[in-house]
Amino acid sequence: MIDWYRWLRPWLFRLDPETVHHLTLNALDWAAKLGPLNPVRQTFPSAEVKVMGLSFPNCAGLAAGLDKNGDHIKGLASLGFGFIEVGTVTPRPQPGNPPPRLFRIPQAQALINRMGFNNQGIDHLVANLRQLDQRDFILGVNLGKNKDTAQEKAAEDYLLGLEKVYNLADYVTINISSPNTPGLRDLQHGEALDNLLAQLLQRRQQLTKHWGKRLPIAVKIAPDLTEAELAQQAAIFLHHGIDAVIATNTTLDHSSVESLPHGQEPGGLSGQPLSQKSTEIIHQLYSLLGEKIPIIGCGGIFSTKDATAKFEAGAKLVQLYTGLIYRGPGLVGEVIKACATLK
Ligand SMILES: Cc1cc2nc3c(=O)[nH]c(=O)nc-3n(C[C@H](O)[C@H](O)[C@H](O)COP(=O)(O)O)c2cc1C
């Protein structure tokens, strides 16, 4: 595939990041109408991976946050992803934080964002999912809580999300690790995590009976955890038997970029500075979970080498976000190649 993105990127990077976000996604939707934009699927027809009881056509996924409302699923799928995770979606629409809230740090190949779950609400996403016809990729929905939902009622938001997308998604992700919703990360620990998962799994049992389908539940964690916190989390995950862990979300540790322009903007840091840290978390998590709960690796994947490091640390699948912004869609094929070669 011609690396047209290398030519386009300097022009795109002159514009405001959120403007480029909308421009490129709309352009992608139009281009995808002409047919698949990336022939990687044809190049690696046997890259299938079985995780959470699902058959993923390949190991490369789109991470949550790029298509929060599910408005661009077809365009994004045409890039060759084996799975697409839409969201984070909350029960009610909310505007997120005031702009500017997304910053590039090109010197470090990084982004800082404090979007704050800007999204059009679960009903908008559900309407989009209903319109999808036959698909040849796995679809995940990443669920969150509204900013103005009281912390003690957080579980209700996730339960509502689970119910609304139950028969439309292939799996759901419980996002308790975004740094831009006050209190959200508190749900990652001890009793709060235990209670949340107990309620979700109980509701899933009822929904399984109702729909005749068991929907896998993944949990997305932060990279900013001590060894003891991670061990406690792993024990709770094993106790409840969740279906997967996505490691990781963005980091609050800005030490590697603080001297660079925008490096001190409040928000979650993603991209290259996160790469090693998220791989370490995957490694530690794998030593705690073994083969009992699969890990989906995410954080700073920019190359075949980065993806291979995640697989070697124990990940079964990977997800991309910031690497796509810096490297363009050609990265999807490189990642598929990495796992097809490792198989
Ligand atoms: C602009 C932006 C928005 C994001 N929004 C979400 C989100 O809504 N939900 C979520 O779970 N993760 C969100 N993320 C985190 C990514 O899914 C991913 O976990 C993180 O960026 C690390 O991967 P990366 O280094 O490949 O970007 C967002 C990341 C960015 C850069």
Tab-separated table of C-alpha atoms and ligand atoms in Angstrom, residues 63-65 68 87-88 102 111 113 115 117 142 175 178 220 248-250 270-271 274 298-301 319-323, ligand 1:
chain	number	residue	atom	x	y	z
A	63	ALA	CA	-9.055	1.181	20.787
A	64	ALA	CA	-11.981	2.961	22.414
A	65	GLY	CA	-12.351	6.711	22.154
A	68	LYS	CA	-17.288	7.211	20.685
A	87	GLY	CA	-17.451	4.271	22.990
A	88	THR	CA	-16.886	5.191	25.686
A	102	LEU	CA	-6.724	17.239	22.890
A	111	LEU	CA	-1.092	12.856	22.801
A	113	ASN	CA	-6.403	14.253	26.120
A	115	MET	CA	-12.020	14.797	26.448
A	117	PHE	CA	-16.427	11.186	27.681
A	142	ASN	CA	-16.981	0.437	25.805
A	175	ASN	CA	-14.202	1.362	31.479
A	178	SER	CA	-10.254	6.915	32.121
A	220	LYS	CA	-10.171	-1.832	30.985
A	248	THR	CA	-4.066	-0.171	29.395
A	249	ASN	CA	-5.778	3.187	29.262
A	250	THR	CA	-3.805	6.480	29.225
A	270	SER	CA	-0.926	8.150	25.284
A	271	GLY	CA	1.491	7.060	22.569
A	274	LEU	CA	3.179	4.811	27.415
A	298	CYS	CA	-3.021	-1.382	24.372
A	299	GLY	CA	-0.662	1.569	24.735
A	300	GLY	CA	1.960	3.063	22.458
A	301	ILE	CA	1.905	0.557	19.598
A	319	GLN	CA	-5.598	-2.225	20.182
A	320	LEU	CA	-4.349	0.948	18.498
A	321	TYR	CA	-5.117	4.627	18.866
A	322	THR	CA	-2.253	7.149	19.024
A	323	GLY	CA	-0.068	5.084	16.658
B	1	LIG	C1	-8.241	11.330	22.263
B	1	LIG	C2	-8.373	10.044	23.036
B	1	LIG	C3	-9.621	9.684	23.536
B	1	LIG	C4	-9.759	8.490	24.258
B	1	LIG	N1	-10.995	8.141	24.706
B	1	LIG	C5	-11.152	6.948	25.342
B	1	LIG	C6	-12.433	6.523	25.759
B	1	LIG	O1	-13.450	7.192	25.537
B	1	LIG	N2	-12.516	5.341	26.407
B	1	LIG	C7	-11.435	4.539	26.658
B	1	LIG	O2	-11.583	3.463	27.235
B	1	LIG	N3	-10.208	4.923	26.249
B	1	LIG	C8	-10.047	6.092	25.602
B	1	LIG	N4	-8.806	6.473	25.177
B	1	LIG	C9	-7.645	5.611	25.506
B	1	LIG	C10	-7.292	4.682	24.351
B	1	LIG	O3	-8.328	3.801	24.050
B	1	LIG	C11	-6.024	3.869	24.700
B	1	LIG	O4	-6.315	3.030	25.793
B	1	LIG	C12	-4.831	4.752	25.077
B	1	LIG	O5	-4.794	5.908	24.285
B	1	LIG	C13	-3.511	4.002	24.950
B	1	LIG	O6	-3.290	3.547	23.642
B	1	LIG	P1	-2.433	4.369	22.545
B	1	LIG	O7	-1.134	4.739	23.171
B	1	LIG	O8	-2.306	3.425	21.379
B	1	LIG	O9	-3.249	5.557	22.206
B	1	LIG	C14	-8.635	7.654	24.478
B	1	LIG	C15	-7.384	8.032	23.963
B	1	LIG	C16	-7.235	9.208	23.248
B	1	LIG	C17	-5.896	9.590	22.708
